[in-house]
Amino acid sequence: MTSTTDAPGPLRIGNASGFYGDRFDAVREMLTGGPLDILTGDYLAELTMLILGRSRLKDPARGYATTFLRQLEEGLGLAHERGVKIVTNAGGLNPAGLADAVRELAQKVGVPVRVAHVEGDSLPVPEGFLTANAYLGGAGIAACLTAGADVVVTGRVTDAALVTGPAAARFGWGPGDHDALAGAVVAGHVLECGTQATGGNYAFFRGHDLRRPGFPVAEIHADGSSVITKHDGTGGVVDLGTVTAQLLYETGGARYAGPDVTARLDTVRLTTDGPDRVRISGVRGEAPPPTVKVGLNRLGGWRNEVVFVVTGLDIEAKAQLVREQFADALARSGAEPDEVRWELSRTDRADAATEETASALLRLVVRDRDQETVGRAVSGAAIELALGSYPGFHVTAPPGKGTPYGVFEARYVPAGEVPHIAVLPDGRRESLAPPVTTQPLQDAEEPPLPPSLPDPGPTRSAPLGRIAGARSGDKGGDANVGVWAVGDDAWRWLAHELTVERFRELLPETAGLTVVRHVLPNLRALNFTVHGLLGEGVAAQHRFDPQAKAVGEWLRSRHLPIPVALLETVHAPEANA
């Protein structure tokens, strides 16, 4: 185990990208906005890997995030001047190709940098799939930095590995330093989505200036504890709520497993450490599981979408007419798609002052393995209705030819079957062994609930968001909804009131699905996993909100009987109801 006696000072790690397409200027802003040791960039998601897979089909030399190279045209020199090392997973499906491109760029702009990359995540692709990539940990990144790399490019690593790798290199942590590694995993999870940690997508957004939130910074200490902050003078906010929201995002129960360590989220303690500073401490870690997650992407088929605008009176009858006409047209064409989905969104208002607010949207989504079936057949059927359907017939955009959709699958393989190779700046290849000590992943025992409110008194129907925040997201076909209470009394009520049964009542779309609730008392939070809500995942575009981004806000808007005493005494960060 590594001693923390006379340990080096904190490692300042900043993030400049939460996804492929994030704010382009963030690299420059982070390098010039304040002191950093490491700048990370997370460019990969389940959908991104599919996009890169299709890109590589067109050009085998690609398969990486080209935006990162354009950001480096200025950022490489700034990083060199300030002594900041860059660690990114922008290598995607071709980290070696991106590493070569970075070297070419460095020569072009005259900046001497040592470039290394991590590979091994790309596994043999099963028949019918485009990509197969294991989620590697931070050991390869640590080896590259220890060997003197200035820029480290990876493929598919866990998002938190961009933090655990640099921290392990700085403090000399080994595979057995579970608590320290777990602390870094938690900090990495907070950083990974960029400005979501500094007020972006935040339930209580009205209490802060979020027009241009700054990107987050983590000050990592030798024991794995950290402080989450941001550069002085940047927008947004870092407080207990923003950090709690991100900790709940796309996680599940108390055990948060990865290839480096299993972090116990039920041990996380958050405390205010000053303005825009939140300290994370107390995180305990356990040995990682013996298996490694592998993400596979394949093309699932073709989809098309038509949005009909239905205005004024008799909305339901008009919608029913176009459904029947469309079904008849498809039947006559002899090309009926495998899946036809209709959804009527009643965005209309009675006696509306504008045409738009008098209109509802009727959304048609079709999917099939054959492009022609969802293309010409569907667009032809929609266009032919133009002069012979409901009064006021029009669509938001002309029907297209259909677009491909993807399907994401997760599998697990023994860690020993996945190579993990650090290609060092001098070209040497260092193979990293998987952790010797592992622990099969099991659900943690549910903690006891807090005492219920002794006498809640009278209730009043009000939105849940009056006393709770929420953030939601996707994991494959499952949705995650994290809910946290504002204050101890609200937590004592929420923990007993928001059961799985109540959750299903409030969100009827989940009624027929498996819903699992996890209790995290230290965060005054409940984390729900809704299995199957998103079908085959975001790339399949199964649902109106394919990544479940707004499910949490839907939940907060739902009314239920809340004790009047809570409504009058709980002070949310804003007047949000």
Coordinates of C-alpha atoms in Angstrom, one line a residue:
M1 CA 0.0 0.0 0.0
T2 CA 1.2 3.5 -0.8
S3 CA 2.1 5.7 2.2
T4 CA 0.6 9.3 2.2
T5 CA 3.4 10.6 4.4
D6 CA 5.2 13.5 2.7
A7 CA 2.9 12.8 -0.3
P8 CA 3.0 15.3 -3.2
G9 CA 0.4 18.1 -3.3
P10 CA -3.0 17.7 -4.9
L11 CA -3.2 16.9 -8.6
R12 CA -5.4 19.4 -10.5
I13 CA -7.3 17.6 -13.3
G14 CA -9.6 19.6 -15.5
N15 CA -12.1 18.3 -18.0
A16 CA -12.7 20.0 -21.4
S17 CA -15.2 17.6 -23.1
G18 CA -18.2 15.6 -21.9
F19 CA -19.1 14.2 -25.3
Y20 CA -18.2 14.3 -29.0
G21 CA -19.6 17.7 -30.0
D22 CA -19.1 19.5 -26.7
R23 CA -18.1 23.2 -26.6
F24 CA -15.2 23.6 -29.0
D25 CA -13.5 26.4 -27.1
A26 CA -13.3 24.5 -23.9
V27 CA -9.8 23.3 -24.4
R28 CA -8.4 26.8 -24.7
E29 CA -10.7 28.0 -21.9
M30 CA -9.4 25.4 -19.5
L31 CA -5.7 25.8 -20.4
T32 CA -5.8 29.6 -20.0
G33 CA -8.4 29.9 -17.2
G34 CA -6.3 28.7 -14.3
P35 CA -3.7 26.2 -13.1
L36 CA -3.9 22.6 -14.2
D37 CA -1.7 19.6 -14.2
I38 CA -3.8 17.4 -16.4
L39 CA -6.5 18.2 -19.0
T40 CA -8.9 15.4 -19.9
G41 CA -11.4 15.0 -22.7
D42 CA -14.2 12.5 -22.8
Y43 CA -15.4 12.0 -26.4
L44 CA -16.9 8.5 -26.3
A45 CA -20.4 7.2 -25.6
E46 CA -22.4 4.2 -26.8
L47 CA -23.8 6.2 -29.7
T48 CA -20.3 7.7 -30.5
M49 CA -18.8 4.3 -31.0
L50 CA -21.4 3.4 -33.6
I51 CA -20.8 6.7 -35.3
L52 CA -17.1 6.1 -35.4
G53 CA -17.7 2.5 -36.6
R54 CA -19.6 3.8 -39.6
S55 CA -16.8 6.4 -40.2
R56 CA -14.2 3.7 -40.2
L57 CA -16.2 1.7 -42.8
K58 CA -15.8 4.7 -45.2
D59 CA -12.1 5.3 -44.3
P60 CA -10.1 2.7 -42.3
A61 CA -7.6 5.4 -41.4
R62 CA -10.3 7.3 -39.3
G63 CA -12.4 6.0 -36.5
Y64 CA -11.3 8.7 -34.0
A65 CA -12.7 12.1 -32.9
T66 CA -11.4 14.5 -35.5
T67 CA -12.6 17.5 -33.5
F68 CA -10.0 16.8 -30.9
L69 CA -7.2 17.4 -33.5
R70 CA -8.7 20.8 -34.5
Q71 CA -8.8 21.7 -30.8
L72 CA -5.2 20.8 -30.4
E73 CA -4.1 23.2 -33.2
E74 CA -4.1 25.9 -30.6
G75 CA -4.3 23.8 -27.5
L76 CA -1.0 21.9 -28.0
G77 CA 1.1 25.0 -27.7
L78 CA -0.8 26.3 -24.7
A79 CA -0.5 23.0 -22.9
H80 CA 3.3 22.9 -23.6
E81 CA 3.8 26.5 -22.3
R82 CA 1.9 25.7 -19.1
G83 CA 3.2 22.3 -18.4
V84 CA -0.2 20.6 -18.7
K85 CA -0.4 17.0 -19.8
I86 CA -3.4 15.9 -22.0
V87 CA -5.3 12.6 -21.6
T88 CA -8.2 11.8 -23.8
N89 CA -10.2 8.8 -25.1
A90 CA -10.7 10.6 -28.4
G91 CA -8.8 7.7 -30.1
G92 CA -12.1 5.9 -30.3
L93 CA -11.6 2.9 -32.5
N94 CA -8.2 4.0 -33.7
P95 CA -6.0 5.3 -30.9
A96 CA -2.8 4.6 -32.8
G97 CA -4.0 6.6 -35.8
L98 CA -4.9 9.6 -33.6
A99 CA -1.5 9.4 -31.8
D100 CA 0.2 9.5 -35.2
A101 CA -2.0 12.5 -36.2
V102 CA -1.1 14.3 -33.0
R103 CA 2.6 13.8 -33.8
E104 CA 2.1 15.2 -37.3
L105 CA 0.3 18.2 -35.9
A106 CA 3.0 18.8 -33.2
Q107 CA 5.6 18.8 -35.9
K108 CA 3.5 21.1 -38.1
V109 CA 3.0 23.7 -35.3
G110 CA 6.5 23.3 -33.9
V111 CA 5.6 22.0 -30.4
P112 CA 7.9 19.3 -29.0
V113 CA 5.6 16.7 -27.3
R114 CA 5.9 13.1 -26.4
V115 CA 2.8 11.2 -27.5
A116 CA 1.7 7.8 -26.2
H117 CA -1.4 5.7 -26.6
V118 CA -3.3 2.8 -25.0
E119 CA -4.7 -0.1 -27.0
G120 CA -6.1 -3.5 -26.4
D121 CA -9.7 -2.6 -26.0
S122 CA -10.6 -3.5 -29.6
L123 CA -11.7 -7.2 -29.5
P124 CA -12.7 -9.5 -32.3
V125 CA -16.0 -8.3 -33.7
P126 CA -18.7 -11.0 -33.7
E127 CA -20.5 -11.6 -37.0
G128 CA -23.2 -9.0 -37.6
F129 CA -21.6 -6.3 -35.5
L130 CA -19.6 -3.2 -36.3
T131 CA -17.6 -2.7 -33.1
A132 CA -16.6 -4.7 -30.0
N133 CA -14.6 -2.8 -27.4
A134 CA -13.8 -3.6 -23.8
Y135 CA -13.8 -0.9 -21.1
L136 CA -10.2 -0.6 -19.9
G137 CA -9.1 0.9 -16.6
G138 CA -6.5 3.6 -15.9
A139 CA -3.3 1.4 -15.7
G140 CA -2.3 2.0 -19.3
I141 CA -2.7 5.7 -18.9
A142 CA -0.6 5.7 -15.7
A143 CA 2.2 3.8 -17.5
C144 CA 2.2 6.3 -20.4
L145 CA 2.4 9.2 -18.0
T146 CA 5.1 7.6 -15.9
A147 CA 7.1 7.1 -19.1
G148 CA 7.0 10.8 -19.7
A149 CA 4.2 11.2 -22.1
D150 CA 2.8 14.7 -22.6
V151 CA -0.3 13.5 -24.6
V152 CA -2.0 10.2 -23.9
V153 CA -4.6 8.9 -26.4
T154 CA -6.8 6.0 -25.6
G155 CA -9.6 4.1 -27.1
R156 CA -12.5 2.7 -25.1
V157 CA -11.6 3.2 -21.4
T158 CA -14.0 3.8 -18.6
D159 CA -14.8 7.5 -18.3
A160 CA -13.3 7.5 -14.8
A161 CA -10.0 6.0 -16.1
L162 CA -9.1 9.4 -17.4
V163 CA -8.8 10.4 -13.8
T164 CA -7.7 7.2 -12.1
G165 CA -4.8 6.8 -14.5
P166 CA -3.2 10.3 -13.9
A167 CA -3.8 10.0 -10.2
A168 CA -2.2 6.6 -9.9
A169 CA 0.8 7.9 -11.8
R170 CA 1.1 10.9 -9.6
F171 CA 0.7 9.2 -6.2
G172 CA 2.2 5.8 -7.0
W173 CA -1.0 3.8 -6.3
G174 CA -1.0 0.1 -7.0
P175 CA -3.9 -2.2 -7.9
G176 CA -4.5 -2.9 -4.2
D177 CA -5.0 0.8 -3.2
H178 CA -8.8 0.3 -3.4
D179 CA -9.9 3.2 -1.3
A180 CA -7.7 5.7 -3.1
L181 CA -8.7 4.4 -6.5
A182 CA -12.3 4.5 -5.5
G183 CA -12.0 8.1 -4.5
A184 CA -10.5 8.9 -7.9
V185 CA -13.3 6.9 -9.6
V186 CA -15.9 9.1 -7.9
A187 CA -14.1 12.3 -8.8
G188 CA -13.8 11.0 -12.4
H189 CA -17.5 10.3 -12.6
V190 CA -18.2 13.8 -11.5
L191 CA -15.9 15.3 -14.1
E192 CA -16.8 13.0 -17.0
C193 CA -19.9 14.9 -18.2
G194 CA -18.2 18.3 -18.2
T195 CA -20.5 21.1 -17.2
Q196 CA -23.2 18.8 -15.7
A197 CA -21.0 19.2 -12.6
T198 CA -21.1 23.0 -12.7
G199 CA -24.8 23.6 -13.1
G200 CA -25.5 22.3 -16.6
N201 CA -28.8 20.2 -16.9
Y202 CA -29.4 21.0 -13.2
A203 CA -32.8 20.7 -11.6
F204 CA -32.5 24.0 -9.7
F205 CA -31.1 25.9 -12.6
R206 CA -32.9 29.2 -11.9
G207 CA -30.9 30.0 -8.9
H208 CA -27.6 30.5 -10.8
D209 CA -26.2 32.1 -13.9
L210 CA -25.9 29.1 -16.3
R211 CA -25.6 30.9 -19.6
R212 CA -22.1 29.6 -20.1
P213 CA -21.0 27.3 -17.2
G214 CA -17.3 26.7 -16.8
F215 CA -15.9 23.2 -17.0
P216 CA -15.1 21.3 -13.8
V217 CA -11.8 20.7 -12.0
A218 CA -10.9 18.1 -9.5
E219 CA -8.1 18.5 -6.9
I220 CA -7.1 14.9 -6.2
H221 CA -5.2 14.2 -3.0
A222 CA -2.9 11.3 -2.2
D223 CA -5.5 9.5 -0.2
G224 CA -8.0 9.6 -3.1
S225 CA -10.1 12.4 -1.6
S226 CA -10.8 15.4 -3.8
V227 CA -12.3 18.8 -4.1
I228 CA -14.5 19.6 -7.1
T229 CA -14.3 23.1 -8.3
K230 CA -13.9 25.3 -11.4
H231 CA -11.7 28.0 -12.7
D232 CA -12.2 31.4 -11.0
G233 CA -14.5 33.8 -12.9
T234 CA -16.2 31.1 -15.0
G235 CA -20.0 30.7 -15.1
G236 CA -22.1 28.1 -13.5
V237 CA -21.8 26.8 -9.9
V238 CA -20.3 24.0 -8.0
D239 CA -22.3 23.1 -4.9
L240 CA -23.6 20.1 -3.0
G241 CA -26.6 19.8 -5.3
T242 CA -24.7 19.9 -8.6
V243 CA -22.2 17.3 -7.4
T244 CA -24.9 15.1 -6.0
A245 CA -26.8 15.3 -9.3
Q246 CA -23.8 14.1 -11.2
L247 CA -23.0 11.3 -8.8
L248 CA -26.5 9.9 -9.3
Y249 CA -26.2 10.2 -13.1
E250 CA -26.2 6.9 -14.9
T251 CA -25.2 4.9 -11.8
G252 CA -27.2 2.3 -9.9
G253 CA -26.7 0.8 -6.5
A254 CA -24.1 1.2 -3.9
R255 CA -21.5 -0.7 -5.8
Y256 CA -20.1 1.1 -8.8
A257 CA -17.9 -1.4 -10.5
G258 CA -15.1 -0.8 -13.0
P259 CA -11.9 -2.5 -14.1
D260 CA -9.7 -0.6 -11.6
V261 CA -11.9 -0.9 -8.5
T262 CA -15.5 -1.2 -7.2
A263 CA -16.3 2.1 -5.6
R264 CA -18.9 2.1 -2.8
L265 CA -21.2 5.1 -3.5
D266 CA -22.9 4.6 -0.2
T267 CA -19.7 5.7 1.5
V268 CA -19.3 9.0 -0.4
R269 CA -19.4 12.1 1.9
L270 CA -19.9 15.6 0.4
T271 CA -19.1 18.8 2.3
T272 CA -18.8 22.4 1.3
D273 CA -15.2 23.6 1.1
G274 CA -15.8 27.2 0.2
P275 CA -17.5 29.0 -2.7
D276 CA -17.7 26.7 -5.7
R277 CA -15.8 24.0 -3.8
V278 CA -17.2 20.6 -2.7
R279 CA -15.0 18.1 -0.9
I280 CA -15.5 14.4 -1.6
S281 CA -14.2 12.1 1.2
G282 CA -14.7 8.8 2.9
V283 CA -15.0 6.8 -0.3
R284 CA -14.3 3.1 0.3
G285 CA -13.2 0.7 -2.5
E286 CA -13.4 -3.0 -3.1
A287 CA -11.6 -5.3 -5.5
P288 CA -12.9 -5.0 -9.0
P289 CA -15.0 -7.8 -10.5
P290 CA -13.3 -10.6 -12.4
T291 CA -15.0 -9.6 -15.7
V292 CA -14.7 -6.6 -18.0
K293 CA -17.6 -5.0 -19.7
V294 CA -17.6 -5.1 -23.6
G295 CA -19.7 -2.8 -25.6
L296 CA -20.9 -4.1 -29.0
N297 CA -22.6 -2.0 -31.7
R298 CA -24.4 -3.2 -34.8
L299 CA -26.7 -1.7 -37.4
G300 CA -30.3 -2.7 -36.4
G301 CA -32.0 -1.6 -39.6
W302 CA -33.6 1.6 -40.9
R303 CA -36.0 4.1 -39.5
N304 CA -38.1 7.0 -40.7
E305 CA -40.2 9.7 -39.0
V306 CA -43.0 12.0 -40.0
V307 CA -44.5 14.6 -37.6
F308 CA -48.0 15.7 -38.6
V309 CA -49.3 19.0 -37.3
V310 CA -52.9 18.8 -36.1
T311 CA -54.6 22.2 -35.3
G312 CA -57.7 23.5 -33.6
L313 CA -60.8 21.5 -33.0
D314 CA -61.3 17.7 -33.0
I315 CA -57.7 16.9 -32.4
E316 CA -58.3 13.3 -31.5
A317 CA -60.6 12.6 -34.5
K318 CA -58.2 14.2 -36.9
A319 CA -55.3 12.1 -35.5
Q320 CA -57.4 9.0 -35.8
L321 CA -58.3 9.8 -39.4
V322 CA -54.6 10.1 -40.5
R323 CA -53.7 6.9 -38.7
E324 CA -56.4 5.0 -40.6
Q325 CA -55.5 6.6 -43.9
F326 CA -51.8 5.8 -43.4
A327 CA -52.5 2.2 -42.5
D328 CA -54.6 1.8 -45.6
A329 CA -51.9 3.4 -47.8
L330 CA -49.2 1.1 -46.4
A331 CA -51.3 -2.0 -46.9
R332 CA -52.0 -1.1 -50.5
S333 CA -48.3 -0.5 -51.1
G334 CA -47.5 -4.0 -49.9
A335 CA -44.6 -2.7 -47.9
E336 CA -45.6 -2.5 -44.3
P337 CA -42.7 -1.9 -41.9
D338 CA -42.0 -4.3 -39.0
E339 CA -42.7 -1.6 -36.5
V340 CA -45.1 1.3 -36.7
R341 CA -45.4 3.7 -33.7
W342 CA -47.8 6.6 -33.3
E343 CA -47.6 9.2 -30.5
L344 CA -50.0 12.2 -30.2
S345 CA -48.5 15.0 -28.1
R346 CA -51.2 17.4 -27.0
T347 CA -49.2 20.6 -27.2
D348 CA -52.4 22.5 -28.2
R349 CA -54.4 24.9 -26.0
A350 CA -58.0 25.8 -26.2
D351 CA -58.8 29.2 -27.7
A352 CA -55.1 29.8 -28.4
A353 CA -53.7 33.2 -29.4
T354 CA -51.3 31.8 -31.9
E355 CA -51.6 29.0 -34.5
E356 CA -48.6 27.1 -33.1
T357 CA -50.1 27.0 -29.6
A358 CA -53.4 25.8 -31.1
S359 CA -51.6 22.8 -32.6
A360 CA -50.8 19.2 -31.5
L361 CA -48.0 17.0 -32.9
L362 CA -48.8 13.5 -34.2
R363 CA -45.5 11.6 -34.5
L364 CA -45.1 8.5 -36.7
V365 CA -41.9 6.4 -36.4
V366 CA -41.4 3.3 -38.5
R367 CA -38.6 0.8 -38.4
D368 CA -37.6 -2.1 -40.6
R369 CA -34.5 -4.0 -41.8
D370 CA -35.2 -2.8 -45.4
Q371 CA -34.4 0.8 -46.2
E372 CA -37.0 0.9 -49.1
T373 CA -39.8 -0.2 -46.7
V374 CA -39.3 2.8 -44.4
G375 CA -38.2 5.1 -47.2
R376 CA -40.2 5.5 -50.4
A377 CA -43.2 3.6 -49.2
V378 CA -43.6 5.7 -46.1
S379 CA -42.7 9.1 -47.7
G380 CA -45.1 8.3 -50.6
A381 CA -47.9 7.4 -48.3
A382 CA -47.5 10.6 -46.3
I383 CA -47.2 12.9 -49.3
E384 CA -50.3 11.4 -51.0
L385 CA -52.4 12.4 -48.0
A386 CA -51.6 16.1 -48.5
L387 CA -54.9 17.1 -50.2
G388 CA -57.2 14.4 -48.9
S389 CA -56.9 14.1 -45.2
Y390 CA -57.9 16.2 -42.1
P391 CA -58.5 19.9 -42.4
G392 CA -55.3 21.9 -42.0
F393 CA -53.1 18.9 -42.9
H394 CA -49.3 19.7 -42.9
V395 CA -46.1 18.1 -41.6
T396 CA -43.1 19.7 -39.9
A397 CA -40.7 18.6 -42.6
P398 CA -40.9 16.5 -45.8
P399 CA -40.5 12.8 -45.3
G400 CA -37.0 11.5 -46.0
K401 CA -35.5 8.3 -47.4
G402 CA -34.9 6.7 -44.0
T403 CA -31.8 6.6 -41.9
P404 CA -29.9 3.7 -40.3
Y405 CA -30.3 3.0 -36.6
G406 CA -28.0 1.1 -34.3
V407 CA -28.3 -1.3 -31.4
F408 CA -25.9 -1.4 -28.4
E409 CA -25.3 -4.6 -26.4
A410 CA -23.2 -5.1 -23.3
R411 CA -21.4 -8.4 -22.6
Y412 CA -18.9 -9.4 -20.0
V413 CA -15.7 -11.4 -20.5
P414 CA -12.9 -12.5 -18.1
A415 CA -10.5 -9.7 -17.5
G416 CA -7.6 -11.9 -18.4
E417 CA -8.9 -12.3 -21.9
V418 CA -8.6 -8.5 -22.6
P419 CA -5.2 -7.2 -23.5
H420 CA -4.2 -3.8 -22.0
I421 CA -1.2 -2.3 -23.7
A422 CA 0.5 1.0 -23.2
V423 CA 2.5 2.1 -26.2
L424 CA 5.0 4.5 -24.7
P425 CA 6.5 7.6 -26.2
D426 CA 9.6 5.8 -27.4
G427 CA 7.5 3.1 -29.1
R428 CA 8.0 0.4 -26.4
R429 CA 4.9 -1.7 -25.7
E430 CA 4.1 -2.4 -22.1
S431 CA 1.5 -5.0 -21.3
L432 CA -0.5 -4.4 -18.2
A433 CA -1.8 -7.4 -16.2
P434 CA -5.3 -7.4 -14.9
P435 CA -5.8 -7.0 -11.1
V436 CA -4.8 -10.2 -9.3
T437 CA -7.4 -9.7 -6.5
T438 CA -11.0 -9.6 -7.7
Q439 CA -14.5 -9.8 -6.1
P440 CA -17.6 -11.0 -7.9
L441 CA -20.1 -8.1 -8.1
Q442 CA -23.1 -8.5 -5.8
D443 CA -25.8 -6.0 -4.8
A444 CA -25.0 -4.4 -1.5
E445 CA -27.4 -4.9 1.4
E446 CA -30.1 -2.2 1.5
P447 CA -29.3 0.3 4.3
P448 CA -32.0 1.1 6.9
L449 CA -34.3 3.9 6.0
P450 CA -34.2 7.1 8.1
P451 CA -36.9 7.4 10.7
S452 CA -40.2 8.6 9.1
L453 CA -41.5 12.0 10.0
P454 CA -43.3 11.5 13.4
D455 CA -46.3 13.7 12.5
P456 CA -46.3 14.9 8.9
G457 CA -49.6 16.7 9.4
P458 CA -51.9 17.8 6.6
T459 CA -50.8 17.4 3.0
R460 CA -51.3 19.4 -0.2
S461 CA -51.0 18.3 -3.8
A462 CA -47.8 19.7 -5.2
P463 CA -45.0 18.8 -7.6
L464 CA -42.3 16.5 -6.2
G465 CA -39.8 19.0 -7.5
R466 CA -40.7 21.4 -4.7
I467 CA -38.7 19.3 -2.3
A468 CA -36.4 17.1 -4.5
G469 CA -34.0 17.3 -7.4
A470 CA -33.5 14.7 -10.1
R471 CA -31.3 13.8 -12.9
S472 CA -31.8 10.9 -15.4
G473 CA -29.9 9.2 -18.2
D474 CA -29.4 6.0 -20.1
K475 CA -27.5 2.8 -19.8
G476 CA -28.1 0.8 -23.0
G477 CA -31.9 0.1 -23.0
D478 CA -32.3 1.0 -19.3
A479 CA -33.1 4.4 -17.8
N480 CA -31.6 5.7 -14.6
V481 CA -33.4 8.2 -12.5
G482 CA -31.6 9.7 -9.5
V483 CA -33.7 11.7 -7.0
W484 CA -32.3 13.6 -4.0
A485 CA -34.0 15.4 -1.2
V486 CA -33.5 19.0 -0.2
G487 CA -32.8 18.8 3.5
D488 CA -33.1 16.1 6.2
D489 CA -36.8 16.3 6.8
A490 CA -37.5 16.0 3.1
W491 CA -35.3 13.0 3.0
R492 CA -37.1 11.3 5.9
W493 CA -40.4 11.8 3.9
L494 CA -39.0 10.9 0.5
A495 CA -37.3 7.7 1.5
H496 CA -40.6 6.3 2.7
E497 CA -42.9 7.9 0.2
L498 CA -41.2 7.4 -3.2
T499 CA -41.4 3.6 -3.3
V500 CA -41.2 1.6 -6.5
E501 CA -45.0 1.4 -6.5
R502 CA -45.3 5.2 -6.2
F503 CA -42.7 5.7 -8.8
R504 CA -44.7 3.6 -11.3
E505 CA -47.9 5.5 -10.4
L506 CA -46.2 8.8 -11.1
L507 CA -44.6 7.6 -14.4
P508 CA -47.2 5.4 -16.0
E509 CA -44.8 4.5 -18.9
T510 CA -42.8 2.4 -16.4
A511 CA -45.8 0.5 -15.1
G512 CA -45.1 -2.7 -17.0
L513 CA -41.3 -2.6 -16.6
T514 CA -38.9 -3.9 -14.0
V515 CA -38.0 -1.0 -11.7
V516 CA -35.3 -1.3 -9.1
R517 CA -34.8 1.2 -6.3
H518 CA -31.4 1.8 -4.5
V519 CA -31.1 3.8 -1.3
L520 CA -28.1 6.1 -0.7
P521 CA -28.5 7.8 2.7
N522 CA -25.3 9.8 2.7
L523 CA -26.5 11.6 -0.4
R524 CA -30.1 11.7 0.8
A525 CA -30.9 10.1 -2.5
L526 CA -32.8 7.3 -4.2
N527 CA -31.6 5.9 -7.5
F528 CA -34.0 4.1 -9.8
T529 CA -33.2 1.8 -12.7
V530 CA -36.0 1.2 -15.2
H531 CA -35.2 -1.8 -17.3
G532 CA -36.1 -1.7 -20.9
L533 CA -37.6 1.8 -21.1
L534 CA -35.3 2.7 -24.0
G535 CA -35.7 -0.5 -26.0
E536 CA -32.5 -1.3 -27.7
G537 CA -30.7 1.9 -26.6
V538 CA -30.1 5.4 -27.8
A539 CA -28.9 4.5 -31.3
A540 CA -32.2 2.7 -32.0
Q541 CA -34.2 5.9 -31.3
H542 CA -36.9 3.8 -29.7
R543 CA -38.5 6.6 -27.7
F544 CA -39.3 10.3 -27.9
D545 CA -36.5 10.9 -25.4
P546 CA -34.1 8.1 -26.4
Q547 CA -31.5 8.8 -23.7
A548 CA -34.0 9.4 -20.9
K549 CA -32.6 12.8 -20.3
A550 CA -35.8 14.4 -19.2
V551 CA -37.4 11.5 -17.3
G552 CA -36.2 13.0 -14.0
E553 CA -37.8 16.3 -14.8
W554 CA -41.0 14.6 -15.8
L555 CA -41.0 12.9 -12.3
R556 CA -40.3 16.2 -10.6
S557 CA -43.3 17.8 -12.3
R558 CA -45.7 15.1 -11.1
H559 CA -48.1 16.1 -8.3
L560 CA -48.6 14.0 -5.1
P561 CA -49.7 14.7 -1.6
I562 CA -46.8 16.4 0.2
P563 CA -46.9 17.5 3.9
V564 CA -47.7 21.2 4.1
A565 CA -45.0 21.5 6.8
L566 CA -42.3 20.4 4.3
L567 CA -43.7 22.7 1.6
E568 CA -43.5 25.7 4.0
T569 CA -40.1 24.9 5.6
V570 CA -38.0 23.2 2.9
H571 CA -36.1 25.8 1.0
A572 CA -35.1 24.5 -2.4
P573 CA -32.3 26.3 -4.2
E574 CA -34.9 28.2 -6.2
A575 CA -38.7 28.7 -6.3
N576 CA -39.2 25.9 -8.7
A577 CA -42.8 25.0 -8.8

